[in-house]
Short mmCIF file of the C-alpha atoms (twelve columns), coordinates in Angstrom:
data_MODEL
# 
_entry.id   MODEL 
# 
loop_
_atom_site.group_PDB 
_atom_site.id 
_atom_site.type_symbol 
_atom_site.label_atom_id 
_atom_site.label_alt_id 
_atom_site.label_comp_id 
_atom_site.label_asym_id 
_atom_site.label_seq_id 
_atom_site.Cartn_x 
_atom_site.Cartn_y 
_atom_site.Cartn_z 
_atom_site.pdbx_PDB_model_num 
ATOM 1  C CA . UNK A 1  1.443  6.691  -2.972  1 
ATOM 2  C CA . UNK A 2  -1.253 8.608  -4.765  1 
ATOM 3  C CA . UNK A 3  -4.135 10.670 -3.537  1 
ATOM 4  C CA . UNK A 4  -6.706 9.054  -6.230  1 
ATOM 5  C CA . UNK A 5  -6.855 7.180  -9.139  1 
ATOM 6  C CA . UNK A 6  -5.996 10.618 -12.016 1 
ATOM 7  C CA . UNK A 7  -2.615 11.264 -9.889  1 
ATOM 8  C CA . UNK A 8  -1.621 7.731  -10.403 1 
ATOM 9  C CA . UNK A 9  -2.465 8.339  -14.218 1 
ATOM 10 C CA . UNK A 10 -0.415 10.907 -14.386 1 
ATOM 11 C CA . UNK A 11 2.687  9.439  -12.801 1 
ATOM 12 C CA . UNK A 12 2.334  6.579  -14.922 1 
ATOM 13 C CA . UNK A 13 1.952  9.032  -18.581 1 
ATOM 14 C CA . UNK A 14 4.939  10.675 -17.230 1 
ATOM 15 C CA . UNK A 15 7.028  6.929  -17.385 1 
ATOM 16 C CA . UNK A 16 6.043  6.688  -20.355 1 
ATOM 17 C CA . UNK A 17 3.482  3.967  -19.169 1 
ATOM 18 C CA . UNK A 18 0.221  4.806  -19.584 1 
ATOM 19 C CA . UNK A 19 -0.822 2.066  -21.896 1 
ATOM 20 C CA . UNK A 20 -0.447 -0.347 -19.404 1 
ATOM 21 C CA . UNK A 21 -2.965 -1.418 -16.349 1 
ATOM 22 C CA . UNK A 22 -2.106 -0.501 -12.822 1 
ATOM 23 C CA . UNK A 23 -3.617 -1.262 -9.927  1 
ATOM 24 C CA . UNK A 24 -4.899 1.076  -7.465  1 
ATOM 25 C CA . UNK A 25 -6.063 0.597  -3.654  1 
ATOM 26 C CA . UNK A 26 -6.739 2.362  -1.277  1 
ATOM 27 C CA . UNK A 27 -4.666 2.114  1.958   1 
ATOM 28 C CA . UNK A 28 -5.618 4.876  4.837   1 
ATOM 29 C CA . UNK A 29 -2.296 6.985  5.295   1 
ATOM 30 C CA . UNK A 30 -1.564 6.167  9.245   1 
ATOM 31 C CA . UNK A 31 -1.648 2.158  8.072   1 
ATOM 32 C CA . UNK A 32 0.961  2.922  5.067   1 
ATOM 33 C CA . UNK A 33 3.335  4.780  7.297   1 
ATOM 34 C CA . UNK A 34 2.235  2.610  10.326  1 
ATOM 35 C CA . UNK A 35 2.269  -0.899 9.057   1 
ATOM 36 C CA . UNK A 36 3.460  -1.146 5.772   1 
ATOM 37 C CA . UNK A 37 6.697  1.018  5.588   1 
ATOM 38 C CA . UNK A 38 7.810  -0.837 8.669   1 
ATOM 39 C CA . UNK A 39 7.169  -4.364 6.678   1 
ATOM 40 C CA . UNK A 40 9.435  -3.083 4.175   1 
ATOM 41 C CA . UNK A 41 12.129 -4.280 6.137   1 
ATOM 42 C CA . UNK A 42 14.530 -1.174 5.662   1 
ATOM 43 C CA . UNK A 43 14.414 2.449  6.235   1 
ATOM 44 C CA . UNK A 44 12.156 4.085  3.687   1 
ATOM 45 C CA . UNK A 45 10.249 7.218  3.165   1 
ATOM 46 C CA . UNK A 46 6.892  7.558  1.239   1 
ATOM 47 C CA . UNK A 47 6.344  9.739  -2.013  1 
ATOM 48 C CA . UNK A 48 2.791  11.704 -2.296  1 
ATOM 49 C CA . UNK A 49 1.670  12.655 -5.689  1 
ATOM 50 C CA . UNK A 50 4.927  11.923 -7.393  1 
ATOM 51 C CA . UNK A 51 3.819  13.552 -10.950 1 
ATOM 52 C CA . UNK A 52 1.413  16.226 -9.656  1 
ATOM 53 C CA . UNK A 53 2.288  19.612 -8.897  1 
ATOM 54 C CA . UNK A 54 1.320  18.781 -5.571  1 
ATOM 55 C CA . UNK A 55 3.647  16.075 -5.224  1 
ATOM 56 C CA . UNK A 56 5.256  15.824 -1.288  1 
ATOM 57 C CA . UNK A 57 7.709  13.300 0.404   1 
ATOM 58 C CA . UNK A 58 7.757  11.923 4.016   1 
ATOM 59 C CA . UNK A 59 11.059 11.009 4.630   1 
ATOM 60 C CA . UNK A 60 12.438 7.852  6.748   1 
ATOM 61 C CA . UNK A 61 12.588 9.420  10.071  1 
ATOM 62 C CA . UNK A 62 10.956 9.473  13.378  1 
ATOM 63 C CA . UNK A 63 7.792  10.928 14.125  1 
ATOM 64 C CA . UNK A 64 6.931  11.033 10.531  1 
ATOM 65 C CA . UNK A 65 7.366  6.803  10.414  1 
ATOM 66 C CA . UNK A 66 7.875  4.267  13.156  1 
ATOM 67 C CA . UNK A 67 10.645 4.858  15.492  1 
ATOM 68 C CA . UNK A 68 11.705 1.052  13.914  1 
ATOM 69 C CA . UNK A 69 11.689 2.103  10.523  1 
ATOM 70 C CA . UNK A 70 12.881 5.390  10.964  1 
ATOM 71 C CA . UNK A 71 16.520 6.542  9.665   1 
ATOM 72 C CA . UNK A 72 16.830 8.163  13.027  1 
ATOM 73 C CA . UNK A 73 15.091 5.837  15.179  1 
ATOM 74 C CA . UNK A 74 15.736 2.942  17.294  1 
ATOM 75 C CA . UNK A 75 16.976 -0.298 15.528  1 
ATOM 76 C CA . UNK A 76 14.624 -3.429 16.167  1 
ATOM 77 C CA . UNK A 77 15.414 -6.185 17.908  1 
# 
């Protein structure tokens, strides 16, 4: 997950990627963690900023992500 559309350039220079096109849209944070981690289908976290020096990660676990999709949460029926 990126904040804009440089911090995505950046993560992709640091692959080694930046000749290539990515896309980029723009998903509100409370949907990602709400909506789409859960749709994953497995515990997983989000990364912020991945290249930037302001870089953060949310890990898999309740309160942060849905109690379903959290590491520490309550397994779906």
């Amino acid at each position: 997950m990126f904040s804009d559309e440089e911090a995505l350039g950046r993560f992709a220079e640091a692959r080694g990627e930046g000749d290539r096109e990515w896309t980029y849209r723009r998903v509100v944070g409370a949907r990602l963690l709400d909506e789409v981690v859960p749709a994953v289908g497995f515990p997983c976290g989000v990364a912020w900023n991945a290249a930037g020096p302001d870089g953060m990660t949310f890990p898999p676990l309740r309160g942060i992500v849905p109690d379903a999709a959290a590491l520490d949460g309550e397994v779906a029926a």
